[in-house]
Short mmCIF file of C-alpha atoms in Angstrom, two decimals:
data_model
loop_
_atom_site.label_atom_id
_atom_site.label_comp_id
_atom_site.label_asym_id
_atom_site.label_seq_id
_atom_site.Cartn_x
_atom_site.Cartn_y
_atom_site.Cartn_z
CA UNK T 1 34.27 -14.75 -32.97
CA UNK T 2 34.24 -13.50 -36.28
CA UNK T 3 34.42 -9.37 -34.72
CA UNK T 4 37.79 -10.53 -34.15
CA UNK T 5 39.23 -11.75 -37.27
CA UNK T 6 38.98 -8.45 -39.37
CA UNK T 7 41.10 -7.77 -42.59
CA UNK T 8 40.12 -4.22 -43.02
CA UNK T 9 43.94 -3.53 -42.04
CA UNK T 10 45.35 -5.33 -44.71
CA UNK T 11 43.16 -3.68 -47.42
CA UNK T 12 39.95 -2.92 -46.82
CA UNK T 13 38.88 -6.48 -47.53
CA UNK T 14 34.89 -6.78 -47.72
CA UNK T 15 33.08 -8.32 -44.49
CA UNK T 16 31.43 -11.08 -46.49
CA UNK T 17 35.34 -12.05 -47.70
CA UNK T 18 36.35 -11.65 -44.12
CA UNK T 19 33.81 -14.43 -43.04
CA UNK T 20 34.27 -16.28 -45.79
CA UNK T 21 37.94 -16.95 -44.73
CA UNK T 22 36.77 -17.45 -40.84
CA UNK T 23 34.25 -19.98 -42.09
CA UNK T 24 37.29 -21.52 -44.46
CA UNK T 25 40.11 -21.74 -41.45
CA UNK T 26 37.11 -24.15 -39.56
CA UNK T 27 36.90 -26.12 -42.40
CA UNK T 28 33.75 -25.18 -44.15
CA UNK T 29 34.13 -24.01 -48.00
CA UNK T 30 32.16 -21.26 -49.18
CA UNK T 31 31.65 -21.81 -53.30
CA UNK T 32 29.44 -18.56 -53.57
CA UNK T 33 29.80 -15.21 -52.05
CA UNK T 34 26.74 -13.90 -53.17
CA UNK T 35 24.07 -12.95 -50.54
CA UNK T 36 20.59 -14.15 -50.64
CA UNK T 37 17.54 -14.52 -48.00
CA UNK T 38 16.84 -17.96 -46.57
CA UNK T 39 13.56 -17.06 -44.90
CA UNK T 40 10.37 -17.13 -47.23
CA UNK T 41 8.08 -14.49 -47.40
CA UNK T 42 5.67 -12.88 -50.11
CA UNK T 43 6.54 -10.00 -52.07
CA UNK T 44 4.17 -7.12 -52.26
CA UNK T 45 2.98 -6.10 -55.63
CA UNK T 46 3.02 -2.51 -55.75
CA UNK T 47 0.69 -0.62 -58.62
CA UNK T 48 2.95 2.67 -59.19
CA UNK T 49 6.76 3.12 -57.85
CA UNK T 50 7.96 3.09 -54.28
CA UNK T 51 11.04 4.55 -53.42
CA UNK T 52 12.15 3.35 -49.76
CA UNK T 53 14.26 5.11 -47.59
CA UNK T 54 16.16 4.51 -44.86
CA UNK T 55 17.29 7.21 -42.94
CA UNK T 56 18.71 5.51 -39.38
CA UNK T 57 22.20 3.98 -38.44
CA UNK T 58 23.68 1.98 -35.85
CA UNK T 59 25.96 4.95 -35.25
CA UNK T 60 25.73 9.58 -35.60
CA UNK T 61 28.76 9.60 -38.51
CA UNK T 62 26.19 7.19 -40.74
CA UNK T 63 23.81 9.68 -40.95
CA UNK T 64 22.70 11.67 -43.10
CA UNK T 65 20.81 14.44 -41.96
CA UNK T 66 17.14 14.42 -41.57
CA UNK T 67 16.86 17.70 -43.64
CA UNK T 68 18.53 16.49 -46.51
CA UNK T 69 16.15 13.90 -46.50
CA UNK T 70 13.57 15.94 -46.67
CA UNK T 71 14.82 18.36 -49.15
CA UNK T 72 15.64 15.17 -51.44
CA UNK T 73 11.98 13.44 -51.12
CA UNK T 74 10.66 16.79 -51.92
CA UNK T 75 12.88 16.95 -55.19
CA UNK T 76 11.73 13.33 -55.99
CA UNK T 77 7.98 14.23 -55.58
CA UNK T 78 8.33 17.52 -57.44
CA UNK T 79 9.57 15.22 -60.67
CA UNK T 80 7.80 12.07 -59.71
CA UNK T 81 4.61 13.02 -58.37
CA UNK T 82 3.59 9.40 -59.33
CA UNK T 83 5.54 7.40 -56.98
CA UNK T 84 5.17 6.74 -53.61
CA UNK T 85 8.18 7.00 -50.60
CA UNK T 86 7.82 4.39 -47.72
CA UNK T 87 10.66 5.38 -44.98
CA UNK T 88 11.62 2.06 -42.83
CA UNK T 89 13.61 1.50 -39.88
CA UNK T 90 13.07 0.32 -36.26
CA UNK T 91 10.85 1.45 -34.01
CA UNK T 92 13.46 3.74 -32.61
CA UNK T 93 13.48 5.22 -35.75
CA UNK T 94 10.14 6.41 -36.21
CA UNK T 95 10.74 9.55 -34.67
CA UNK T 96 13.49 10.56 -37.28
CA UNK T 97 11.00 9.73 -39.58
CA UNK T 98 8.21 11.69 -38.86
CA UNK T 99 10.75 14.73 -38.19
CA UNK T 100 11.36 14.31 -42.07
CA UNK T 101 8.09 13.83 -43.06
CA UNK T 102 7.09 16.89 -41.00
CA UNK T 103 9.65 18.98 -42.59
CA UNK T 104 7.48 18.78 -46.46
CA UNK T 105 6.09 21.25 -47.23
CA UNK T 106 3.99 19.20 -49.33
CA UNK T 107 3.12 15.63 -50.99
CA UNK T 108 2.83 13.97 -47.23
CA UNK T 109 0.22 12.05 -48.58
CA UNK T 110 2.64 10.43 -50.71
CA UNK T 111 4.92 9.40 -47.80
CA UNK T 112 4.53 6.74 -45.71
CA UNK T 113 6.52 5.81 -42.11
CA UNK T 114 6.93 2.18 -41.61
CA UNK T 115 9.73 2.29 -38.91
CA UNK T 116 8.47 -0.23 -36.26
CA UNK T 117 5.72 -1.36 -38.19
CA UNK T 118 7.54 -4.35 -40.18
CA UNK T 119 8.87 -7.93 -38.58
CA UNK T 120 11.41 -9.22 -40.57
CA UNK T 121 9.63 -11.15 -43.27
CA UNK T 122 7.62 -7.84 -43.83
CA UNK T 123 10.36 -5.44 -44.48
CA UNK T 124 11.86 -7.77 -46.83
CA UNK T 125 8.50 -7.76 -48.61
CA UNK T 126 8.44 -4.27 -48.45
CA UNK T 127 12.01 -3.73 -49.47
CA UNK T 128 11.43 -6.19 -52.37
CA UNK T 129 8.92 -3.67 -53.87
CA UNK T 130 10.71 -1.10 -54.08
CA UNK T 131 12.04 0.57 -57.29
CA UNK T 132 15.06 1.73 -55.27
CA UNK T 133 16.08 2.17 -51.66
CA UNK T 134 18.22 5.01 -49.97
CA UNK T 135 20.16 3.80 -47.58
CA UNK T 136 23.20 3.63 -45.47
CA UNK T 137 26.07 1.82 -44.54
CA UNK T 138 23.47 -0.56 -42.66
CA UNK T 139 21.62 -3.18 -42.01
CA UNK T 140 18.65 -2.87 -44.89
CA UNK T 141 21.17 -2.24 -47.83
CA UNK T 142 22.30 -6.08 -47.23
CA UNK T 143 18.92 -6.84 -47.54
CA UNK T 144 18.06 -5.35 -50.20
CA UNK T 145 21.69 -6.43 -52.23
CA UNK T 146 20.39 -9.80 -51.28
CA UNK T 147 16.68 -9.47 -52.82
CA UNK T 148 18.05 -7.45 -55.95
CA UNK T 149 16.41 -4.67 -55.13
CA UNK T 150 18.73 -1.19 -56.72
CA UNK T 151 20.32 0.76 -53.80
CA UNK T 152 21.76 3.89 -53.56
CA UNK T 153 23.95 3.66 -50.76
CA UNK T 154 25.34 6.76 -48.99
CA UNK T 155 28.68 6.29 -47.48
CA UNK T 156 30.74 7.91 -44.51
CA UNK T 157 33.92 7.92 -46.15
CA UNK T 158 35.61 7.70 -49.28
CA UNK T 159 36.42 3.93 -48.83
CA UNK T 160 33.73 1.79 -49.20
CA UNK T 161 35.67 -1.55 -50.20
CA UNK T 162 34.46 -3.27 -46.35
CA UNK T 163 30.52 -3.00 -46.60
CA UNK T 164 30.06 -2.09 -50.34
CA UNK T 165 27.89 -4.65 -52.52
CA UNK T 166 29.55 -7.06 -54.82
CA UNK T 167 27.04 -8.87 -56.64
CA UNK T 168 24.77 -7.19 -59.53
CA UNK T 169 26.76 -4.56 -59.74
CA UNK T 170 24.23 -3.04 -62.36
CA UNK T 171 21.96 -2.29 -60.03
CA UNK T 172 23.60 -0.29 -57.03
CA UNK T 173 24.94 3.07 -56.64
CA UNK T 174 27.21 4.32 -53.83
CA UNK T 175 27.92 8.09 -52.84
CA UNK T 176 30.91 9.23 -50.96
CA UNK T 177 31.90 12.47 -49.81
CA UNK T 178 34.01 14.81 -51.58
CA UNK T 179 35.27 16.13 -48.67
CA UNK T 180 36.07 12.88 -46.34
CA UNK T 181 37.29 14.71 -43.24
CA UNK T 182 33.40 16.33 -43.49
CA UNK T 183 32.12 12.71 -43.43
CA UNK T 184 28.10 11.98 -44.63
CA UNK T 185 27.01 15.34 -43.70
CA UNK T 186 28.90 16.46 -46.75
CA UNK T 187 27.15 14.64 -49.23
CA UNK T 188 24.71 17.16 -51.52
CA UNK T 189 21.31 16.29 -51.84
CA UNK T 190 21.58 17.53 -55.86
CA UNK T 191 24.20 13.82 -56.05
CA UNK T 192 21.62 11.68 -54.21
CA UNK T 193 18.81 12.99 -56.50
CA UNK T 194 20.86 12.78 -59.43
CA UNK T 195 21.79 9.20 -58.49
CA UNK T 196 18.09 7.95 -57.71
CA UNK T 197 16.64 9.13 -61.09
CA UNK T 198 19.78 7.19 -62.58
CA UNK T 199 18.79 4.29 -60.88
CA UNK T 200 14.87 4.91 -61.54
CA UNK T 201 15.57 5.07 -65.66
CA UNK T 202 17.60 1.86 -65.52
CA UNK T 203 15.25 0.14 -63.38
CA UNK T 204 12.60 0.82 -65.62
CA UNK T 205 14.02 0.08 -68.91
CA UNK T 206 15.21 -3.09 -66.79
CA UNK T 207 11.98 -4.24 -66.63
CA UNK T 208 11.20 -3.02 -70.60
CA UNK T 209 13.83 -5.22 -71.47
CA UNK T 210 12.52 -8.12 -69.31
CA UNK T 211 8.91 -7.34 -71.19
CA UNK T 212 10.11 -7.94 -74.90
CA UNK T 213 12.63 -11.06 -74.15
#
């Protein structure tokens, strides 16, 4: 029902709004837009870092290219040799992820592929642990807006306003393409990095501040 009542052509009004007003029309009220996960589960308690990735998308044009994933977890490890990079998806996506894994030219052991690996509770443990997740325009970034967890969130095209988060702003990062007629394959790997180690400093003197208060 609701893939049929779609604002995006009067604005790019965000999908969570869109519902919000389906939900409204029928009669039930919606006081808080903010996303959260119902299901209980146990967050992991990771000793150093974990950066997640996710690298798969319902659709080609929300890809980024497996390379460029590569290139940029070889950048991380270079400057972080500390922290560890889990790479989720389904189990269709394991393949992708091993093709970027494979690609390093070193610091595998510091990579882990958890594509088909992780029910539902389990990847939201998982994505709960980590210091920040790459992602795109998919299924895991909601997940991860809902459990707080910083994103940086690589996007198609220069309009973001229909899948974009909107709660703790703080925390989340989006990239768009200079060049929107290139689409994601245009984003540089130099922006993503640049973007992860911002959200890696103010993660961490997040959780200074959360120390001494």
């Amino acid at each position: 029902m609701s893939a049929h009542y779609d604002h995006r052509e009067q604005g790019g009004i965000h999908f969570i709004e869109q519902k919000a007003r389906l939900l409204n029309l029928v009669g039930i009220n919606t006081p808080s837009k903010a996303m959260f996960l119902p299901a209980p589960f146990t967050a992991e308690q990771p000793t150093k870092p974990i950066i997640g990735i996710h690298a798969g998308a319902s659709s080609p044009e929300r890809c980024w290219p497996a390379e460029k994933f590569t290139r940029l977890i070889q950048m991380l490890l270079a400057q972080h040799p500390q922290v560890d990079i889990v790479l989720i998806g389904g189990t269709n996506e394991r393949a992708l992820n091993q093709s970027i894994i494979d690609g390093l030219d070193d610091g595998r052991e510091n990579v882990r592929n958890l594509a088909g690996k992780t029910n539902l509770k389990q990847l939201a443990a998982c994505i709960a642990s980590f210091s920040c997740l790459v992602v795109g325009d998919t299924g895991p970034l909601h997940v991860a807006v809902a459990l707080k967890t910083p994103v940086v969130t690589l996007f198609g095209s220069a309009s973001t306003a229909g899948a974009a988060p909107i709660q703790d702003l703080h925390l989340h990062r989006m990239v768009v393409p200079d060049d929107k007629n290139e689409g994601i394959t245009a984003i540089r790997v130099e922006e993503v990095y640049m973007n992860v180690n911002q959200s890696l400093r103010a993660n961490a003197r997040d959780r200074v501040s959360e120390e001494l208060t």
